[in-house]
Amino acid sequence: MTLDERKMQILRAIVTDYINTAEPVGSRTLARKYLLGISPATIRNEMADLEEIGYLQQPHTSAGRIPSDKGYRFYVDVLMDHHLLPLETAVTIRETIRSRQREIEEAIHHASYVLSYLTNYTAVVLGPMPHERICEQIRLVSLDPCNVLLVLITVPRFIENQLVEVAEPVAPGELEKISMALTEKLQGIAWGVIPQDLIREIREIIRRQELMEALLQMLGVSAREDRVDNLYLEGTTRILDQPEFKDLEKARAVLGIFEGKQMLLEILEGVAREPGVAVSIGQENRRDEFKDCSFVTASYESGGRVVGTLGVIGPTRMDYSRAISAVECVADTLSELLDVLGKRKK
Amino acid sequence: MTLDERKMQILRAIVTDYINTAEPVGSRTLARKYLLGISPATIRNEMADLEEIGYLQQPHTSAGRIPSDKGYRFYVDVLMDHHLLPLETAVTIRETIRSRQREIEEAIHHASYVLSYLTNYTAVVLGPMPHERICEQIRLVSLDPCNVLLVLITVPRFIENQLVEVAEPVAPGELEKISMALTEKLQGIAWGVIPQDLIREIREIIRRQELMEALLQMLGVSAREDRVDNLYLEGTTRILDQPEFKDLEKARAVLGIFEGKQMLLEILEGVAREPGVAVSIGQENRRDEFKDCSFVTASYESGGRVVGTLGVIGPTRMDYSRAISAVECVADTLSELLDVLGKRKK
DNA sequence: CGTTAGCACTCTCTGGCAGCGAGTGCTAAC
DNA sequence: GTTAGCACTCGCTGCCAGAGAGTGCTAACG
C-alpha cells in the first residue's frame, strides 16, 4: 500500500513531534502545530488509517498516537530530511579527532567521545579487529641475553609487543635474522588467518619454543576477551536521560548489556560492512534487550578496506537525522585519519 | 562517651540486620531475632540513647532505626567480626588472577573483575601510575631507515612504545649507542620526576628533534587523560541492585561519576597509601555524590613499594566484613603477582 | 533503680473512589 | 471528502480511610 501525500505529511509530523516531545501526539496538537489547513477530525481519520497499516500505534485508547517501528522505518527511508551537519561542527569534529593522532587507539577512543557528545546518545566504536589487521613487520629485539621483546606492527598501524623470557641466551644477530625472515613470510598477511602450513614454516624459522609460544599467543588475540578491549563505549549513562528509560528495570537491562560489551560487539560485528550509514530500529535488532533502542551505524575504512564500525545507540524515538549525519561525519573523519597515519610510513 | 556492653550488642545487631534487610529495624524485631533476653521496651530506651549520641537515626517518627555514618564507623572500628574469606575462595581468587599474567594490565583488569564479582559491589583498581613507574630500559629500534620505534620498559613491568618518523635516515648503530646511553642515564629513575638538568643531558644524547619530542611526549603521560586510562572500573551497574539507589536521580548521579572516572581517580589517589585496608564511610567522602556510598580500599605493592590502589564502592549499608576481606585478598594477590612478574626478569 | 507491660500517638503505605483532562471514534451535517 | 459535535474511554491526581509498624511515655513490678 502506498501512502498519499497527506498521509505522509501527517506521519512525518507525528514522528517529528514525538521525537521532540516524547509524548503521544493527538489530532488537535497536530492540526495546530503542523497542519494548519486540515481539521483534527480529518487528521483522526487519516491516523486511524495509518494505524491500520501499522505505521502508528496507540499506547491506550484515549491517548495520542506514537510511531511504530515500521513507522520509524518509513520515516527514515522515505520521509526524513537529510539535514547536513553545520559546516563548523564538521570542522570541529575533524580537528578534535585529528588532534589526538598520537596513536590510533587514542583517535578511536576520542571518536567515540565526540560522537556521544555530539548526539547526546551512547556512542560505540569498534576498532580494527586484531585478527584482521595486516602484518607489516615483526621484530625481535634483545633486551638482555635472556629477554626478548617481540614486536608486531600492522596496518592499520597498531603496535603490539610482548616480553619473552628465553631459557638460553640468544645472540642479537640471530634475532635479526629471525626478524627478517618472519617479516618476509608474514608481510601482507591478515593476522588472524595465517594458514597452518605457514605456521609450520614459521616454527622452522623461530626454532625456540618460548618465542613460538609467544607469537602464537599474539595470534590468539582473536579470542573473545581481547576483542572486547577493542570496543570503545562512551556516554552509557545518557540512555538514562531518555524518558523511555525512566523505568529502572529497563535502564538496568540496557546498562547491563553495555557493561558486558560482549553483545554490543556481536551486534557491531554483524552490521553489514558497506559504505554509508545503516539504521536498525527497535525490534529489527533481534536482541530483546534492545527492542526499544535504535542503532545508527557506519563503517570506516583504511586503505580502501573496511576495518571497523561505529555508531550511536538511542531510543527508537531517536533524532535519526542528527544521528545519521553525526555518524557519517565521524566515520569519514576516522577513515581519513587512518589513511593519513598509514601514509606517513615511507 | 563509651558504650556499655549491652548498647554495643544492640548497635551491632541493628547494623547487622540493616545490612541484611535494608529495612529500618525496630525494637520488636531486635528482641526477637537477636536479643532474646531483653524486652522491646528496654531496647527502645537504649536505642533512644544511641540515637542521642549520634550512632543511630530515624527516617521518620514511627519507623525503626538505621545506623548513621558515625554508627557504621563505630561498627567497622570496634564491633565488627573480621571474618576471614573461606580458604577455597582465596585460592580461587589467586588462581583466577594469576592465570592472566600475560601482561600486567590484564592482571589488573582481571583483579577488578574478580573483586566486583566477589563482593557484588562496584570495583575499581588503579594501576601503577605512569609517572611513578621506574625506568628500566629504553630502546630505539630501527624499523626502516626513516622509522624508529621508541620502547620504554619500566618496573613494574609495563612496555610503552611509540613509532617516530625521522626526517633523515639513521644508522642502526647510532640508535644502539643512543639506547645504551639513555638507559644508563635513566635507569632507576621514576618516570614522572626526571629533573630538568637530566633532560638537558638527554637532549645532548639524542640530538634528533623528532626523537626528543617523542620521548618528551611519553614523559607527558602523567597528564590527566592518560591517567584515567589507568583506572579499571568493573560492575558499575551493580550499584543499581541496591535499594537505596532505586531512585533514578541518585543512581544517575553516581553512574555519571563512574563514567567520568576523573573523580574516582582523584579519590583513589587521595587514599592513604599505607598497608592494610581503609574504609571511608558516607559523608567521610567529601564528595557529595558519594554521601550515601562507602569505599573500602587497600594499596598493593611491587618490590616493597606501594604502586597502586584498589577497592570497592557500595552503599553505606555495605557488608563491610565481606568487602574488607575481599579487598585485602585481592590486594595481596596482586602484590604477589607483581613481585613474581618482576623477578622473572634476570 | 533498672526493667517491663500497656497504651496512646505518629507516620507511612495501600486501595478505593471521584473528578479532570486529553483524545478518540462515530454520526450527521456541510 | 471534510468537519463539527458528542458520547465514551482511559490514565492521572488528589483525597480519605484503614491497616500496620514502631515509638515514647507512664506506671507498675521485682
PDB file of C-alpha atoms in Angstrom, chain B residues 78-218:
ATOM      1  CA  VAL B  78      35.056  -1.742  67.097  1.00  0.00           C
ATOM      2  CA  LEU B  79      32.139  -4.071  66.749  1.00  0.00           C
ATOM      3  CA  MET B  80      32.583  -5.930  63.512  1.00  0.00           C
ATOM      4  CA  ASP B  81      33.770  -9.518  63.316  1.00  0.00           C
ATOM      5  CA  HIS B  82      36.667  -9.719  60.909  1.00  0.00           C
ATOM      6  CA  HIS B  83      35.551 -12.865  59.265  1.00  0.00           C
ATOM      7  CA  LEU B  84      38.095 -14.425  57.006  1.00  0.00           C
ATOM      8  CA  LEU B  85      37.490 -15.344  53.425  1.00  0.00           C
ATOM      9  CA  PRO B  86      36.883 -19.069  53.057  1.00  0.00           C
ATOM     10  CA  LEU B  87      40.169 -20.615  52.076  1.00  0.00           C
ATOM     11  CA  GLU B  88      38.853 -22.042  48.866  1.00  0.00           C
ATOM     12  CA  THR B  89      37.613 -18.638  47.785  1.00  0.00           C
ATOM     13  CA  ALA B  90      41.027 -17.173  48.460  1.00  0.00           C
ATOM     14  CA  VAL B  91      42.630 -19.906  46.445  1.00  0.00           C
ATOM     15  CA  THR B  92      40.222 -19.372  43.599  1.00  0.00           C
ATOM     16  CA  ILE B  93      41.000 -15.659  43.559  1.00  0.00           C
ATOM     17  CA  ARG B  94      44.678 -16.326  43.443  1.00  0.00           C
ATOM     18  CA  GLU B  95      44.364 -18.758  40.633  1.00  0.00           C
ATOM     19  CA  THR B  96      41.977 -16.658  38.611  1.00  0.00           C
ATOM     20  CA  ILE B  97      44.133 -13.584  38.748  1.00  0.00           C
ATOM     21  CA  ARG B  98      47.352 -15.453  38.215  1.00  0.00           C
ATOM     22  CA  SER B  99      46.043 -17.214  35.174  1.00  0.00           C
ATOM     23  CA  ARG B 100      46.018 -13.854  33.446  1.00  0.00           C
ATOM     24  CA  GLN B 101      49.551 -12.877  33.935  1.00  0.00           C
ATOM     25  CA  ARG B 102      50.440 -12.442  30.312  1.00  0.00           C
ATOM     26  CA  GLU B 103      50.539  -8.740  30.814  1.00  0.00           C
ATOM     27  CA  ILE B 104      50.214  -6.676  33.941  1.00  0.00           C
ATOM     28  CA  GLU B 105      47.368  -4.653  32.500  1.00  0.00           C
ATOM     29  CA  GLU B 106      45.437  -7.822  32.019  1.00  0.00           C
ATOM     30  CA  ALA B 107      46.024  -8.988  35.564  1.00  0.00           C
ATOM     31  CA  ILE B 108      44.910  -5.641  36.925  1.00  0.00           C
ATOM     32  CA  HIS B 109      41.851  -5.573  34.777  1.00  0.00           C
ATOM     33  CA  HIS B 110      41.029  -9.042  35.881  1.00  0.00           C
ATOM     34  CA  ALA B 111      41.526  -8.157  39.512  1.00  0.00           C
ATOM     35  CA  SER B 112      38.803  -5.541  39.219  1.00  0.00           C
ATOM     36  CA  TYR B 113      36.504  -8.089  37.723  1.00  0.00           C
ATOM     37  CA  VAL B 114      37.157 -10.620  40.449  1.00  0.00           C
ATOM     38  CA  LEU B 115      36.672  -8.037  43.144  1.00  0.00           C
ATOM     39  CA  SER B 116      33.340  -6.958  41.783  1.00  0.00           C
ATOM     40  CA  TYR B 117      32.156 -10.475  41.275  1.00  0.00           C
ATOM     41  CA  LEU B 118      33.213 -11.438  44.763  1.00  0.00           C
ATOM     42  CA  THR B 119      31.505  -8.617  46.578  1.00  0.00           C
ATOM     43  CA  ASN B 120      28.630  -7.726  44.265  1.00  0.00           C
ATOM     44  CA  TYR B 121      29.733  -4.140  44.518  1.00  0.00           C
ATOM     45  CA  THR B 122      31.401  -1.883  42.017  1.00  0.00           C
ATOM     46  CA  ALA B 123      35.141  -2.486  41.990  1.00  0.00           C
ATOM     47  CA  VAL B 124      37.914  -0.180  40.971  1.00  0.00           C
ATOM     48  CA  VAL B 125      41.618  -0.754  40.525  1.00  0.00           C
ATOM     49  CA  LEU B 126      44.131   1.987  39.974  1.00  0.00           C
ATOM     50  CA  GLY B 127      47.170   0.667  38.155  1.00  0.00           C
ATOM     51  CA  PRO B 128      50.714   1.767  38.771  1.00  0.00           C
ATOM     52  CA  MET B 129      50.802   5.406  37.770  1.00  0.00           C
ATOM     53  CA  PRO B 130      52.790   6.041  34.612  1.00  0.00           C
ATOM     54  CA  HIS B 131      54.779   8.821  36.190  1.00  0.00           C
ATOM     55  CA  GLU B 132      55.683   6.660  39.154  1.00  0.00           C
ATOM     56  CA  ARG B 133      56.927   3.720  37.197  1.00  0.00           C
ATOM     57  CA  ILE B 134      60.641   3.298  37.373  1.00  0.00           C
ATOM     58  CA  CYS B 135      62.596   3.353  34.186  1.00  0.00           C
ATOM     59  CA  GLU B 136      64.392   0.146  33.455  1.00  0.00           C
ATOM     60  CA  GLN B 137      65.446   0.283  29.866  1.00  0.00           C
ATOM     61  CA  ILE B 138      64.985   2.451  26.816  1.00  0.00           C
ATOM     62  CA  ARG B 139      65.431   1.119  23.347  1.00  0.00           C
ATOM     63  CA  LEU B 140      65.397   2.735  19.984  1.00  0.00           C
ATOM     64  CA  VAL B 141      64.822   0.226  17.242  1.00  0.00           C
ATOM     65  CA  SER B 142      65.170   0.985  13.578  1.00  0.00           C
ATOM     66  CA  LEU B 143      62.268  -0.374  11.595  1.00  0.00           C
ATOM     67  CA  ASP B 144      63.407   1.064   8.317  1.00  0.00           C
ATOM     68  CA  PRO B 145      65.696   3.980   7.577  1.00  0.00           C
ATOM     69  CA  CYS B 146      63.044   6.559   8.312  1.00  0.00           C
ATOM     70  CA  ASN B 147      61.070   4.995  11.148  1.00  0.00           C
ATOM     71  CA  VAL B 148      62.248   4.397  14.642  1.00  0.00           C
ATOM     72  CA  LEU B 149      60.406   2.535  17.347  1.00  0.00           C
ATOM     73  CA  LEU B 150      60.893   4.019  20.760  1.00  0.00           C
ATOM     74  CA  VAL B 151      60.393   1.448  23.505  1.00  0.00           C
ATOM     75  CA  LEU B 152      60.326   2.092  27.228  1.00  0.00           C
ATOM     76  CA  ILE B 153      60.339  -0.702  29.770  1.00  0.00           C
ATOM     77  CA  THR B 154      59.575   0.063  33.387  1.00  0.00           C
ATOM     78  CA  VAL B 155      59.248  -1.513  36.811  1.00  0.00           C
ATOM     79  CA  PRO B 156      56.567  -2.703  37.434  1.00  0.00           C
ATOM     80  CA  ARG B 157      56.839  -4.122  34.009  1.00  0.00           C
ATOM     81  CA  PHE B 158      54.965  -2.003  31.534  1.00  0.00           C
ATOM     82  CA  ILE B 159      56.069  -1.604  27.985  1.00  0.00           C
ATOM     83  CA  GLU B 160      55.285   1.626  26.210  1.00  0.00           C
ATOM     84  CA  ASN B 161      56.145   2.232  22.632  1.00  0.00           C
ATOM     85  CA  GLN B 162      55.877   4.880  20.061  1.00  0.00           C
ATOM     86  CA  LEU B 163      56.657   4.985  16.401  1.00  0.00           C
ATOM     87  CA  VAL B 164      58.653   8.002  15.295  1.00  0.00           C
ATOM     88  CA  GLU B 165      59.223   9.152  11.791  1.00  0.00           C
ATOM     89  CA  VAL B 166      62.598  10.797  11.419  1.00  0.00           C
ATOM     90  CA  ALA B 167      63.462  13.367   8.814  1.00  0.00           C
ATOM     91  CA  GLU B 168      66.845  11.952   7.948  1.00  0.00           C
ATOM     92  CA  PRO B 169      67.728   8.277   7.890  1.00  0.00           C
ATOM     93  CA  VAL B 170      69.507   6.955  10.945  1.00  0.00           C
ATOM     94  CA  ALA B 171      72.090   4.248  11.058  1.00  0.00           C
ATOM     95  CA  PRO B 172      71.171   1.304  13.291  1.00  0.00           C
ATOM     96  CA  GLY B 173      74.488   1.633  15.060  1.00  0.00           C
ATOM     97  CA  GLU B 174      73.648   5.155  16.079  1.00  0.00           C
ATOM     98  CA  LEU B 175      70.393   4.016  17.656  1.00  0.00           C
ATOM     99  CA  GLU B 176      72.204   1.307  19.577  1.00  0.00           C
ATOM    100  CA  LYS B 177      74.509   3.859  21.059  1.00  0.00           C
ATOM    101  CA  ILE B 178      71.696   6.216  21.968  1.00  0.00           C
ATOM    102  CA  SER B 179      69.756   3.386  23.556  1.00  0.00           C
ATOM    103  CA  MET B 180      72.659   2.407  25.755  1.00  0.00           C
ATOM    104  CA  ALA B 181      73.391   5.954  26.799  1.00  0.00           C
ATOM    105  CA  LEU B 182      69.762   6.735  27.556  1.00  0.00           C
ATOM    106  CA  THR B 183      69.277   3.586  29.555  1.00  0.00           C
ATOM    107  CA  GLU B 184      72.342   4.367  31.579  1.00  0.00           C
ATOM    108  CA  LYS B 185      71.114   7.852  32.357  1.00  0.00           C
ATOM    109  CA  LEU B 186      67.557   6.972  33.181  1.00  0.00           C
ATOM    110  CA  GLN B 187      67.690   3.548  34.751  1.00  0.00           C
ATOM    111  CA  GLY B 188      66.202   3.527  38.235  1.00  0.00           C
ATOM    112  CA  ILE B 189      64.606   6.925  37.891  1.00  0.00           C
ATOM    113  CA  ALA B 190      60.884   7.413  38.316  1.00  0.00           C
ATOM    114  CA  TRP B 191      59.400   8.275  35.008  1.00  0.00           C
ATOM    115  CA  GLY B 192      57.494  11.345  36.113  1.00  0.00           C
ATOM    116  CA  VAL B 193      60.135  13.195  38.089  1.00  0.00           C
ATOM    117  CA  ILE B 194      63.044  13.469  35.743  1.00  0.00           C
ATOM    118  CA  PRO B 195      64.905  16.608  36.731  1.00  0.00           C
ATOM    119  CA  GLN B 196      65.453  19.409  34.247  1.00  0.00           C
ATOM    120  CA  ASP B 197      69.193  19.085  34.007  1.00  0.00           C
ATOM    121  CA  LEU B 198      68.886  15.398  33.244  1.00  0.00           C
ATOM    122  CA  ILE B 199      66.527  16.273  30.441  1.00  0.00           C
ATOM    123  CA  ARG B 200      69.139  18.633  29.111  1.00  0.00           C
ATOM    124  CA  GLU B 201      71.706  15.849  29.170  1.00  0.00           C
ATOM    125  CA  ILE B 202      69.318  13.567  27.348  1.00  0.00           C
ATOM    126  CA  ARG B 203      68.805  16.165  24.708  1.00  0.00           C
ATOM    127  CA  GLU B 204      72.546  16.145  24.198  1.00  0.00           C
ATOM    128  CA  ILE B 205      72.498  12.399  23.750  1.00  0.00           C
ATOM    129  CA  ILE B 206      69.583  12.162  21.398  1.00  0.00           C
ATOM    130  CA  ARG B 207      70.307  15.124  19.195  1.00  0.00           C
ATOM    131  CA  ARG B 208      67.382  14.485  16.917  1.00  0.00           C
ATOM    132  CA  GLN B 209      64.461  16.785  17.316  1.00  0.00           C
ATOM    133  CA  GLU B 210      61.761  14.215  16.435  1.00  0.00           C
ATOM    134  CA  LEU B 211      63.034  11.583  18.805  1.00  0.00           C
ATOM    135  CA  MET B 212      63.391  14.012  21.637  1.00  0.00           C
ATOM    136  CA  GLU B 213      59.850  15.200  21.093  1.00  0.00           C
ATOM    137  CA  ALA B 214      58.518  11.658  21.153  1.00  0.00           C
ATOM    138  CA  LEU B 215      60.383  10.961  24.356  1.00  0.00           C
ATOM    139  CA  LEU B 216      59.005  14.071  25.978  1.00  0.00           C
ATOM    140  CA  GLN B 217      55.541  13.083  24.853  1.00  0.00           C
ATOM    141  CA  MET B 218      55.972   9.766  26.584  1.00  0.00           C
TER     142      MET B 218
END
